[in-house]
Short mmCIF file of C-alpha atoms and ligand atoms in Angstrom, two decimals:
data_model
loop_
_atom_site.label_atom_id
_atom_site.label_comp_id
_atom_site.label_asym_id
_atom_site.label_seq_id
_atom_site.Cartn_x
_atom_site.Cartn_y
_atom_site.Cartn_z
CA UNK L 1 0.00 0.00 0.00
CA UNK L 2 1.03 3.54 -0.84
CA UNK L 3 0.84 5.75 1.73
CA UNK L 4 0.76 9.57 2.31
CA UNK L 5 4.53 11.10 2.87
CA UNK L 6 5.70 11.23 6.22
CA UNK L 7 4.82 14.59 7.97
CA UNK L 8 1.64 15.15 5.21
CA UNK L 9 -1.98 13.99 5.33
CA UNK L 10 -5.10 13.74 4.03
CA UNK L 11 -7.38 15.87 5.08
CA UNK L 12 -10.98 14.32 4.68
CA UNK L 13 -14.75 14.99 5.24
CA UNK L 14 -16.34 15.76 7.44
CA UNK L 15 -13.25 17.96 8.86
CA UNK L 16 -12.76 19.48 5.87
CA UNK L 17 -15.94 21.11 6.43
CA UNK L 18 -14.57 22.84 9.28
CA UNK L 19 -11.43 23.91 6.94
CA UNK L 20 -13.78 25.70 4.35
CA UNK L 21 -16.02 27.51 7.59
CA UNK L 22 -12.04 28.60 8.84
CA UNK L 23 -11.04 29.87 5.03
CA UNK L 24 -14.74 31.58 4.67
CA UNK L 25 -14.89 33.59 8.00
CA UNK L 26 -10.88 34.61 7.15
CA UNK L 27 -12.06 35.73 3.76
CA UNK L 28 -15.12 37.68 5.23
CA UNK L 29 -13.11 38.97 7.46
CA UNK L 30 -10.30 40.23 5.03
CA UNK L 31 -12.78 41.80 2.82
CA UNK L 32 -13.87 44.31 5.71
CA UNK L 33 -10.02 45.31 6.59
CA UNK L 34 -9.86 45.71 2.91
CA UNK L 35 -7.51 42.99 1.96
CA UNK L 36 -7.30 41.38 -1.18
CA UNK L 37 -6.11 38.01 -2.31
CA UNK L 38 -2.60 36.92 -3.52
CA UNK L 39 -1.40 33.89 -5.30
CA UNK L 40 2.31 33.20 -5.49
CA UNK L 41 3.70 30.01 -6.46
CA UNK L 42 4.17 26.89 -4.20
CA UNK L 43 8.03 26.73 -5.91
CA UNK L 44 10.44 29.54 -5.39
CA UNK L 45 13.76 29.91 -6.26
CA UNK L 46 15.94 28.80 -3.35
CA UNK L 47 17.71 32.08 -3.11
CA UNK L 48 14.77 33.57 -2.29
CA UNK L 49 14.46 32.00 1.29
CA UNK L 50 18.22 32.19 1.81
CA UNK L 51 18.03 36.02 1.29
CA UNK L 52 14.90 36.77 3.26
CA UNK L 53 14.25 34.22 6.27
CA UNK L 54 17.82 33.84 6.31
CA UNK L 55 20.40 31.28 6.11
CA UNK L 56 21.43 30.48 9.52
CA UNK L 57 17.74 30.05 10.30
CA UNK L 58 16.44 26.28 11.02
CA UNK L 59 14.03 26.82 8.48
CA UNK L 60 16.62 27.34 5.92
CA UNK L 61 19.60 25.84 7.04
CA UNK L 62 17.41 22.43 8.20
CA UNK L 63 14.13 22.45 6.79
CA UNK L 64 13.86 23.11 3.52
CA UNK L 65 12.45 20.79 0.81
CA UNK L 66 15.46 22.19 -1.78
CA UNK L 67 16.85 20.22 -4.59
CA UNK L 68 18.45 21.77 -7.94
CA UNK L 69 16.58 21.53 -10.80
CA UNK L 70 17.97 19.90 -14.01
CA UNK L 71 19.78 22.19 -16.37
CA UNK L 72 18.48 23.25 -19.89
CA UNK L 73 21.98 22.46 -21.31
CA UNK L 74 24.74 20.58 -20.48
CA UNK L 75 27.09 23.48 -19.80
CA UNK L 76 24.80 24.90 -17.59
CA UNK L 77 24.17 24.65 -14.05
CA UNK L 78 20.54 24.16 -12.73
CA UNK L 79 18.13 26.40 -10.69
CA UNK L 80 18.07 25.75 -6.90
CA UNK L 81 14.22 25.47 -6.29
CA UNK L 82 12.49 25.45 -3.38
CA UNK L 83 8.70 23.89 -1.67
CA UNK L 84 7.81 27.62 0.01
CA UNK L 85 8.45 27.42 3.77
CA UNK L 86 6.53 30.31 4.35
CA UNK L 87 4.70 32.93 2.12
CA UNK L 88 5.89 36.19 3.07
CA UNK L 89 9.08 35.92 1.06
CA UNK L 90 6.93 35.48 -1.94
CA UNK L 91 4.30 38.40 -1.35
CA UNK L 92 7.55 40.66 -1.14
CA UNK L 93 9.38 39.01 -4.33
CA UNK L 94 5.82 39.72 -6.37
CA UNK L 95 5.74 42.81 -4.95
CA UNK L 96 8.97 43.78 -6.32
CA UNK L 97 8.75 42.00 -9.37
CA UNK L 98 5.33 43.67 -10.60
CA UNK L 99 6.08 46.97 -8.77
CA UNK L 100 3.20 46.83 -6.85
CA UNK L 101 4.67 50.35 -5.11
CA UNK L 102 3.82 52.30 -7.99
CA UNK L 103 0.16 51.43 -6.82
CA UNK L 104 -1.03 53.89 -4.51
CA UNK L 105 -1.35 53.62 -0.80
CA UNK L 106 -0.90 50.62 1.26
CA UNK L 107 -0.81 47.42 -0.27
CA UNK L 108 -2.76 44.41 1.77
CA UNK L 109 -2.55 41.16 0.64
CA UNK L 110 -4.10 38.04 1.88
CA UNK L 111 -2.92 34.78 1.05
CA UNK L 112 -3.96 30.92 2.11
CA UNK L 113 -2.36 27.37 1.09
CA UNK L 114 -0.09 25.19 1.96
CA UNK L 115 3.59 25.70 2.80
CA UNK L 116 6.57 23.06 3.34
CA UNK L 117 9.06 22.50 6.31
CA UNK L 118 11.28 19.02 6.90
CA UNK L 119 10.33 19.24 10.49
CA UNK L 120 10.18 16.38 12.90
CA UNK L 121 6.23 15.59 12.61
CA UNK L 122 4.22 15.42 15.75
CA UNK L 123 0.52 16.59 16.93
CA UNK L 124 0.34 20.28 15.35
CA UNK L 125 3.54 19.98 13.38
CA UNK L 126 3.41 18.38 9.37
CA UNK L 127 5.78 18.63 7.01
CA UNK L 128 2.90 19.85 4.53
CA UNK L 129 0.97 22.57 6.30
CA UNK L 130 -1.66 25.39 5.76
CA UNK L 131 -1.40 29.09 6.63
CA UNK L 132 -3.62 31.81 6.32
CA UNK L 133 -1.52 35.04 6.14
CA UNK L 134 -1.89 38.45 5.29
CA UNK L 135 0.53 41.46 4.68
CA UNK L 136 0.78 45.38 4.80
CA UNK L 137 3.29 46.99 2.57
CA UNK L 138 4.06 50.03 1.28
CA UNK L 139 6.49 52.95 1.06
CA UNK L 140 6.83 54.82 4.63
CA UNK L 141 5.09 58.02 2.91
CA UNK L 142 1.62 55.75 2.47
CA UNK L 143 1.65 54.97 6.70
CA UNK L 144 3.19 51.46 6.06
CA UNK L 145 5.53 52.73 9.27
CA UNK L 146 2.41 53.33 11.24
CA UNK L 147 2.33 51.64 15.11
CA UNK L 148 -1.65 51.80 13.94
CA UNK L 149 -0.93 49.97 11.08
CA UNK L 150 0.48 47.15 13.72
CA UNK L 151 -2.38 47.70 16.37
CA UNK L 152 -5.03 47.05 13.82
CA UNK L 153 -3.63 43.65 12.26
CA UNK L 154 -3.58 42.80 15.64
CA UNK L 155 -7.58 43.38 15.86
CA UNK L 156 -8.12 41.58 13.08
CA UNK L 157 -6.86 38.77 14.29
CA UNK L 158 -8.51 38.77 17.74
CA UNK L 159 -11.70 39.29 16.29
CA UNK L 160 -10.80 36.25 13.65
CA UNK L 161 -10.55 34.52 16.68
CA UNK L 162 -13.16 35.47 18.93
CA UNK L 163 -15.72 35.31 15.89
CA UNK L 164 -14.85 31.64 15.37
CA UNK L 165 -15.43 31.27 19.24
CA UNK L 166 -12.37 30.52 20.04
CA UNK L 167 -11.87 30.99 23.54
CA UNK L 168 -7.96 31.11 26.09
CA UNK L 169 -5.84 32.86 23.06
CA UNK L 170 -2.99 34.64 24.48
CA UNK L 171 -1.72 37.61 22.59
CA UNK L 172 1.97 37.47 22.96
CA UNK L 173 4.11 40.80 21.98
CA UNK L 174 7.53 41.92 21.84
CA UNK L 175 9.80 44.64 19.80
CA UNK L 176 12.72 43.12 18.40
CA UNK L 177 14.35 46.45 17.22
CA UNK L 178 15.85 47.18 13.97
CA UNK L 179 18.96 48.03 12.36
CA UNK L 180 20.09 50.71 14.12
CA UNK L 181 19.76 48.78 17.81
CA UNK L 182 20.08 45.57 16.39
CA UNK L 183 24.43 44.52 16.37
CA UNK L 184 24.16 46.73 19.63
CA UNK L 185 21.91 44.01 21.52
CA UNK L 186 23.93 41.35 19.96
CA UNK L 187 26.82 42.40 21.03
CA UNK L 188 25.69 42.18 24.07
CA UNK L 189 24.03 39.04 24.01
CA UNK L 190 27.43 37.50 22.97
CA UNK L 191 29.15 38.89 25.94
CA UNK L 192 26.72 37.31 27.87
CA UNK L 193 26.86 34.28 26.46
CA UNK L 194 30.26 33.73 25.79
CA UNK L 195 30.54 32.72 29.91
CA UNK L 196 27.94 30.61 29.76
CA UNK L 197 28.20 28.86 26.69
CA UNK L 198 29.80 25.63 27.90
CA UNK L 199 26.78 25.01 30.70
CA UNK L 200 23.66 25.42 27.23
CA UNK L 201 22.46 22.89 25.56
CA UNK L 202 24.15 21.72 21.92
CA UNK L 203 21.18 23.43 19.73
CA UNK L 204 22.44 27.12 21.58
CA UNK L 205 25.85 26.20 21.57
CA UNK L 206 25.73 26.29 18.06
CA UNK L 207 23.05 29.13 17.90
CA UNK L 208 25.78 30.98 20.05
CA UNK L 209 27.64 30.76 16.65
CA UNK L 210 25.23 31.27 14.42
CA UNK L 211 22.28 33.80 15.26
CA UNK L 212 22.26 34.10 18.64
CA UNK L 213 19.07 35.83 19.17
CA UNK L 214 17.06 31.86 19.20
CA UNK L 215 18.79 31.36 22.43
CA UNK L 216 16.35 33.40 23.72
CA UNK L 217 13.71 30.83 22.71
CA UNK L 218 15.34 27.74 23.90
CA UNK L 219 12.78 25.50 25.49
CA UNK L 220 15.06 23.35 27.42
CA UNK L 221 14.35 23.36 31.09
CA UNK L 222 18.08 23.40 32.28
CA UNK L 223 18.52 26.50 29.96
CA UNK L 224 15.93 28.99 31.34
CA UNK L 225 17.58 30.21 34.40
CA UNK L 226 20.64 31.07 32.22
CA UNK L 227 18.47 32.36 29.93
CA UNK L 228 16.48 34.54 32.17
CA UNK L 229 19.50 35.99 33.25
CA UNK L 230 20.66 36.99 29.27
CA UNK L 231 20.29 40.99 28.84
CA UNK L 232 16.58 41.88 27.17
CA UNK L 233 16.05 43.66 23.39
CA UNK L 234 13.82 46.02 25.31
CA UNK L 235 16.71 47.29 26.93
CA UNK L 236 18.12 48.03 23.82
CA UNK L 237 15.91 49.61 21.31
CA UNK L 238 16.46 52.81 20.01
CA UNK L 239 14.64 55.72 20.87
CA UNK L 240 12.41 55.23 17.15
CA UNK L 241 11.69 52.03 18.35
CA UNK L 242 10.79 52.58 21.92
CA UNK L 243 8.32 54.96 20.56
CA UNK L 244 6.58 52.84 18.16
CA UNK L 245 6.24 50.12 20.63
CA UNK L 246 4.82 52.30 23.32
CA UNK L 247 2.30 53.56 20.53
CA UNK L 248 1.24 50.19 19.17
CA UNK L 249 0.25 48.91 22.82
CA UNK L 250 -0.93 52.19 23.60
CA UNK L 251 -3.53 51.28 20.30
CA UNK L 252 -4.17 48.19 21.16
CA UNK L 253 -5.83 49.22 24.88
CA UNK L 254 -7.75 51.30 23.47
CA UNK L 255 -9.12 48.87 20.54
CA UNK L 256 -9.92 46.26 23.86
CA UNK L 257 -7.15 43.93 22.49
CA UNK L 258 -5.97 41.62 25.31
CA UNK L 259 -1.91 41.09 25.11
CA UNK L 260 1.12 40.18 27.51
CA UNK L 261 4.48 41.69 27.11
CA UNK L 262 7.21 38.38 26.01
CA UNK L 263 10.59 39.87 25.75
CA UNK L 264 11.87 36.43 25.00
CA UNK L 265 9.74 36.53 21.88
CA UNK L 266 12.24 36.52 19.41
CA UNK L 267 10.62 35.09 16.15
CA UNK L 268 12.57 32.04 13.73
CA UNK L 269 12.78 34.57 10.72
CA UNK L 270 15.61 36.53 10.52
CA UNK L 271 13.60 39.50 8.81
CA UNK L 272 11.39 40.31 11.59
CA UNK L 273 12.10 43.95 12.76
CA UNK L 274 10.21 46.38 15.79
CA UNK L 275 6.58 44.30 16.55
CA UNK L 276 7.13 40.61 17.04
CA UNK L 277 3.68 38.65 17.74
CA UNK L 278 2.49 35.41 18.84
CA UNK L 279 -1.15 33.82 19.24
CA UNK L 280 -0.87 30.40 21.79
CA UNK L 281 -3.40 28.64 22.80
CA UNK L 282 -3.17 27.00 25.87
CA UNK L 283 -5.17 23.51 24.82
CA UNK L 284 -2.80 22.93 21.91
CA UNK L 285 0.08 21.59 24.29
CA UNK L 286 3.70 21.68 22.69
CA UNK L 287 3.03 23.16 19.36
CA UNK L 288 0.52 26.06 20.93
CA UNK L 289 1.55 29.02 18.09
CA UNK L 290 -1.61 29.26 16.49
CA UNK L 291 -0.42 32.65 14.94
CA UNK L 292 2.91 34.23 14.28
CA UNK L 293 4.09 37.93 12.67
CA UNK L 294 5.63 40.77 12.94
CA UNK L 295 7.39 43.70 10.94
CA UNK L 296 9.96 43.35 8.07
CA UNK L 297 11.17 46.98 7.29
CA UNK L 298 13.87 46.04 5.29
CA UNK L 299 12.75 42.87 3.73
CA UNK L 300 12.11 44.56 0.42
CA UNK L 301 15.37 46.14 0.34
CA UNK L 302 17.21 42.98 1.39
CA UNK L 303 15.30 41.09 -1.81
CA UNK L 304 16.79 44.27 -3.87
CA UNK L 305 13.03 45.88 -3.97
CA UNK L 306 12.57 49.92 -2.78
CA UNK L 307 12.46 50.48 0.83
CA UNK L 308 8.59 49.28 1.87
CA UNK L 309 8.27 48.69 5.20
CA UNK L 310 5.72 46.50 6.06
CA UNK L 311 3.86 43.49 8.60
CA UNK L 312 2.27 40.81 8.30
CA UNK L 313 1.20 37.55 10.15
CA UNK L 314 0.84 33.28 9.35
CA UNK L 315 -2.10 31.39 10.79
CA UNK L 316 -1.42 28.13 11.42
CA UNK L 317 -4.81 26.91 9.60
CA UNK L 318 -4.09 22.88 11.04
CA UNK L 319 -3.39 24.58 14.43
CA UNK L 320 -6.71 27.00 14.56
CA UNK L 321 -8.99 24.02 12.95
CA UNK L 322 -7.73 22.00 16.02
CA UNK L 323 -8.44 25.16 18.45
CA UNK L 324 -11.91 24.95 16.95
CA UNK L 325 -11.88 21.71 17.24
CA UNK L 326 -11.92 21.59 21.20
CA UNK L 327 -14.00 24.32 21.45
CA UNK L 328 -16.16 22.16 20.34
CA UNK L 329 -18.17 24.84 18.06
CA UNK L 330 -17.48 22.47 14.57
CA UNK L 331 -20.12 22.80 11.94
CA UNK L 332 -21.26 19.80 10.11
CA UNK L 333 -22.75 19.47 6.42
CA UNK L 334 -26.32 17.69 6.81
CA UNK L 335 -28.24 16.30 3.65
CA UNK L 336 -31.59 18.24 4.36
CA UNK L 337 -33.84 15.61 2.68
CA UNK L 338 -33.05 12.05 1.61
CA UNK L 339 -35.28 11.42 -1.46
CA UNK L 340 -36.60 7.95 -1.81
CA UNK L 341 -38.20 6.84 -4.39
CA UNK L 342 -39.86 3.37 -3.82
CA UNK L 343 -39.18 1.79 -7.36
CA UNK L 344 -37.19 2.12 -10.27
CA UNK L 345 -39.67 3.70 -12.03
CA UNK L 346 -39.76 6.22 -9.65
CA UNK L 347 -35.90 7.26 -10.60
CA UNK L 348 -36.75 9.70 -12.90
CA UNK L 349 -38.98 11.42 -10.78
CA UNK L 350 -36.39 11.96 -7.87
CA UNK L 351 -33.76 13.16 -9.84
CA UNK L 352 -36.70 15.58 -11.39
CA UNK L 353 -37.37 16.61 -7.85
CA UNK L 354 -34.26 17.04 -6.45
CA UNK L 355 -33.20 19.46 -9.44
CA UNK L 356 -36.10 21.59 -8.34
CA UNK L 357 -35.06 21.43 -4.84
CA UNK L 358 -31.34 21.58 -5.36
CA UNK L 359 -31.92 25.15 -7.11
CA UNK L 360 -33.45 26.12 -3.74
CA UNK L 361 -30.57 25.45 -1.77
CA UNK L 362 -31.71 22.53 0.04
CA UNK L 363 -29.36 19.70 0.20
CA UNK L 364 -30.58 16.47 -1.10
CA UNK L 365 -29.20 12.91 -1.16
CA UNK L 366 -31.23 10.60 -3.66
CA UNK L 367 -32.11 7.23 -1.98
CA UNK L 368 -30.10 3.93 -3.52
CA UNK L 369 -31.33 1.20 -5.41
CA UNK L 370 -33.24 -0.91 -2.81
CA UNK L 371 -36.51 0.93 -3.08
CA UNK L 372 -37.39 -0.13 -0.19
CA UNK L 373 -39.44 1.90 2.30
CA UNK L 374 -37.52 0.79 5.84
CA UNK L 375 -34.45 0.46 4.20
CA UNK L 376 -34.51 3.68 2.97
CA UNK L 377 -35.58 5.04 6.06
CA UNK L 378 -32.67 3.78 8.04
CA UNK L 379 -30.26 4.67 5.53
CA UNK L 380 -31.51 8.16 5.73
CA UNK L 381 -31.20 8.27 9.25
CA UNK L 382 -27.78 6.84 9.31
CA UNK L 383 -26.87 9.47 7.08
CA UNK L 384 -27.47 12.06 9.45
CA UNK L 385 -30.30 13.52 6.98
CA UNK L 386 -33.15 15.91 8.54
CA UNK L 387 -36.26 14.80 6.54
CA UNK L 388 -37.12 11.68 4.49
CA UNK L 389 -39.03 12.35 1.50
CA UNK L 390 -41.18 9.46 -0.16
CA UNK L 391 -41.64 8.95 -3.28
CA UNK L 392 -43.78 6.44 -4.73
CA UNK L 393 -46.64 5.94 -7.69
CA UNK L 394 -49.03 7.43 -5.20
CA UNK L 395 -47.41 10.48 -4.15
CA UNK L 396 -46.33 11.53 -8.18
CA UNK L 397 -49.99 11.06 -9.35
CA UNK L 398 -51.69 12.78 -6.32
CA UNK L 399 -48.69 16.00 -5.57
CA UNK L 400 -48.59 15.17 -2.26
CA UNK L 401 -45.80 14.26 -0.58
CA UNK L 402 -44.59 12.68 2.70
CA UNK L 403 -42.28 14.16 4.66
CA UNK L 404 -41.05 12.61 7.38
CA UNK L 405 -38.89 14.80 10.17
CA UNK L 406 -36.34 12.23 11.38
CA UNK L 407 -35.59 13.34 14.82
CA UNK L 408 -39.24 13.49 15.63
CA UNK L 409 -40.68 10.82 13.63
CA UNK L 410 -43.31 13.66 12.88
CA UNK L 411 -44.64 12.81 9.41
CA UNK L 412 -46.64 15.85 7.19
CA UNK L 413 -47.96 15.57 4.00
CA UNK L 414 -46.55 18.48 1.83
CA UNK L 415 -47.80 19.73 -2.43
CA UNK L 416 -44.37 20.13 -4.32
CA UNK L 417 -44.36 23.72 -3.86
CA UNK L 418 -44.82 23.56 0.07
CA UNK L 419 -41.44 21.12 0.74
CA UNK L 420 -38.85 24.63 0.48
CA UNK L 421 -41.20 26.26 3.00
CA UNK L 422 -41.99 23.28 4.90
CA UNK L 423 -38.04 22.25 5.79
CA UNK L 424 -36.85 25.97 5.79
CA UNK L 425 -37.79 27.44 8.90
CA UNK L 426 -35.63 24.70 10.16
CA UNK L 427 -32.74 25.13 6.94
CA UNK L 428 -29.27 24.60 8.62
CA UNK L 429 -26.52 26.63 7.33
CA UNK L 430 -23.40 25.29 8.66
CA UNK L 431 -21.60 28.91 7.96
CA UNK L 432 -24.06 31.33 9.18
CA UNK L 433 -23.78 33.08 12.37
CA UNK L 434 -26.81 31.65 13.92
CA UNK L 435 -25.68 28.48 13.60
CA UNK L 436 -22.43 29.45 16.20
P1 LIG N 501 5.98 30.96 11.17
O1 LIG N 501 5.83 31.03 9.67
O2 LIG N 501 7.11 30.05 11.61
O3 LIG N 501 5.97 32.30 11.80
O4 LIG N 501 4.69 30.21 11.71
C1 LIG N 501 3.41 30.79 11.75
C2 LIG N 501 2.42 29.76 12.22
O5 LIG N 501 2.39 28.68 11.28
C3 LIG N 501 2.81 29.10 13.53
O6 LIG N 501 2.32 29.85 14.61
C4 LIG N 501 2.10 27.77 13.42
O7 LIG N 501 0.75 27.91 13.82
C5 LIG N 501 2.15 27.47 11.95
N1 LIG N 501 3.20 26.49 11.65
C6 LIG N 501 4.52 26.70 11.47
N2 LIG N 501 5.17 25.56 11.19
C7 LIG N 501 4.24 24.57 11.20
C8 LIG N 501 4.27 23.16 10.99
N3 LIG N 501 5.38 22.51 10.68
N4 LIG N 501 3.10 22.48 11.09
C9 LIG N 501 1.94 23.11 11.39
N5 LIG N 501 1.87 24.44 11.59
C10 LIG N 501 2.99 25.17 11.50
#
C-alpha cells in the first residue's frame, strides 16, 4: 500500500468542512479590513528563502524541501528550487517584481495554502501545512511605518478569533528592534553568552555561533535560568523604536485587544524587525503558536526591492482548525432531505425533484437502489439527513408528498411547492452566524 509522505496527510470529510467555515470567515473577514487576495507560487527559487528568512535560520539551514533543478543544457548549471516554507518571502518578491509600489497607498494582501518545512512531525507539526496570512506593505510616505498599522492587524486577528469562538488565546508581543539597535543588543548578548556557553544545551551552543538571538527561545528546562539571566532587546531599542512600541500597545488598549508583554519573543525569521507577535493557545500543548508575525522593514530592500516597510502575520490553519476543534463549536454538512423513491420507475422522478429542490438550496441525497421503504428510512437516518421524503406511484400522481422529520418521527404531507417552506424554517446553514 502507498501511503501519504511522512509529515503530510489527508485531510478528509467531514473535517474538511470545518477547513472551508475557517477559510470563509478569514475571507469575510479580510474583505472588511480591505484585503485582497494573492497567489504566489508553491516553488520559489531557493535564493529567495536564503536572502529573506535567512540562512542560519532552522528553516533554511534544516528544513527546507530544496533540490536543484535539471539544467536546460549541459554546460549549464541548474536552478536551486524550493517547496515555500513560508509565504511572506513570496508576497515581497511579487511585490517587487510587478512593482506593486507604484500602486497607490498601502498594499494588503491576503494569502492561504499550503507551505513546506522538513520538520520532525508530531501533533500540530506536518511537514505539509496550511497558513492563512496576510501582509501590509508600502512605502513609509503611504503609513506602512504606522504603530496603527500594527495595532489594527492585531484586531483583526482577535476578532478572527473570537468570531470563530475561540476561547484562552494569548496575545503574545515583543519589539525586536531594527537596524540601528540591532548589532548593539547582539553584542551584548554575545558577551553574555560567551561565559555561559559551555553550561547550554548543543542546539544554543551552536546558535551561540550562528544567530544568537534563538537562544532566547530555547525551550530546554536546564537552559531557562541562564536564559532569564541573558540581557533583554527592550533594553536596547532605540529611541524610534521605543516609541513605536509604546504607541502600538498604547492602540491596542484602546481597541480592547488583550496582550502580555514576552521579551523572549524573538521570532525564527531573521527579517522580523520592531513588533514581534504570537497567538498560543493553551489547549494545543507543545506546538501552541496558532499565529505568528511581525514587521519586516527592510525585507524589500534585502530582496533588492525599494524600501517598503511592512507586517504581516501566518495562521497556522491545522493549528486554529484544532483550536476549533476543542471548542467544540465544529459545523457539520447535513443532507436536508433524503429522497426515496420506492421503485425504479420512480428514478426519474427523484432526480426531477431534487433538481427543483437543489436550485433552492436545500441539500438532497437521492435514496439507492433498494426501493425499499424501511431500508430507505434507516439509511436516511444513518446518514445524518433531517427529513425523508417518499416517493412512490401514489405520491407523483396525487402532488402530495410525505415528509417525514427524522428526529421526531413527525410525518406531514406536503404539495411540491410547500417542501422549500416546509423544511426551511428549520434550513441549517453550517456557515451562518446563527448556527455558532
Ligand atoms: P511561522 O511562519 O514560523 O511564523 O509560523 C506561523 C504559524 O504557522 C505558527 O504559529 C504555526 O501555527 C504554523 N506552523 C509553522 N510551522 C508549522 C508546521 N510545521 N506544522 C503546522 N503548523 C505550523
Amino acid at each position: 500500500m502507498i501511503r501519504a509522505v511522512r509529515g503530510t496527510r489527508d485531510l478528509l470529510p467531514p473535517e474538511t468542512e470545518t477547513w472551508n467555515f475557517v477559510e470563509a470567515r478569514a475571507r469575510e473577514l479580510f474583505r472588511v479590513y480591505n484585503f485582497q487576495e494573492i497567489r504566489t507560487p508553491i516553488l520559489e527559487d531557493l535564493q529567495l528563502f536564503q536572502r529573506s528568512v535567512g540562512e542560519e535560520t532552522d528553516i533554511v539551514s534544516k528544513e527546507m524541501f530544496a533540490w536543484e533543478d535539471r539544467a536546460r543544457a549541459q554546460s549549464e548549471k541548474g536552478q536551486w528550487l524550493a517547496l515555500r516554507p513560508e509565504n511572506t518571502a513570496g508576497v515581497v518578491r511579487a511585490y517587487i517584481e510587478h512593482k506593486l509600489w507604484e500602486r497607490p497607498g498601502l498594499q494588503r494582501f491576503y494569502y492561504i495554502g499550503p507551505q513546506f518545512r522538513r520538520e520532525r512531525p508530531q501533533k500540530g507539526r506536518y511537514r505539509q501545512f496550511y497558513q492563512i496570512g496576510a501582509e501590509v506593505i508600502g512605502p513609509s510616505a503611504a503609513g506602512s511605518e504606522s504603530p496603527v498599522v500594527d495595532a489594527e492587524l492585531l484586531e483583526m486577528l482577535a476578532s478572527l478569533l473570537d468570531g470563530l469562538g475561540i476561547k484562552g488565546w494569548t496575545l503574545e508581543l515583543n519589539s525586536v528592534g531594527c537596524a540601528n539597535d540591532r548589532p548593539i543588543f547582539l553584542e551584548a548578548l554575545r558577551n553574555a553568552l560567551k561565559d555561559v556557553v559551555g553550561k547550554i544545551c548543543v542546539d544554543c551552543q551552536r546558535r551561540y555561533e550562528t544567530n544568537p538571538l534563538r537562544v532566547l527561545d530555547c525551550k530546554v528546562p536546564e537552559d531557562q535560568p541562564i536564559i532569564e539571566g541573558l540581557p533583554k532587546q527592550s533594553d536596547y531599542l532605540d529611541e524610534s523604536c521605543r516609541t513605536h512600541f509604546v504607541e502600538v500597545q498604547k492602540v491596542l488598549t484602546a481597541l480592547g485587544v488583550p496582550f502580555v508583554l514576552n521579551n523572549r519573543l524573538v521570532r525564527g525569521l531573521d527579517y522580523y524587525t520592531r513588533t514581534a507577535f504570537e497567538f498560543t493557545h493553551g489547549a494545543l500543548g507543545a506546538q501552541n503558536a496558532i499565529i505568528g508575525g511581525g514587521r519586516y522593514d527592510g525585507l524589500s530592500e534585502s530582496l533588492g526591492g525599494p524600501a517598503a516597510p511592512g507586517i504581516g502575520f501566518a495562521i497556522g490553519e491545522d493549528r486554529l482548525v484544532m483550536a476549533l476543534q476543542e471548542s467544540g463549536a465544529v459545523p457539520v454538512s447535513v443532507t436536508d432531505i433524503y429522497i426515496a423513491p420506492l421503485g425504479a420507475g420512480m428514478n426519474i422522478h427523484a432526480a426531477v425533484l431534487a433538481r427543483e429542490l437543489r436550485k433552492q438550496g436545500i441539500v438532497i441525497t437521492v435514496g439507492d437502489e433498494t426501493f425499499r421503504l424501511k431500508k430507505s428510512l434507516e439509511t436516511a437516518s444513518k446518514t445524518g439527513a433531517r427529513y425523508a421524503l417518499i416517493l412512490g406511484e401514489n405520491e407523483v400522481v396525487s402532488g402530495q408528498f410525505a415528509l417525514k422529520n427524522l428526529a421526531t418521527g413527525e410525518q406531514v404531507s406536503v404539495v411540491r411547492k410547500e417542501i422549500f417552506s416546509n423544511i426551511s424554517s428549520a434550513a441549517r446553514d453550517p456557515y451562518s452566524a446563527e448556527e455558532r
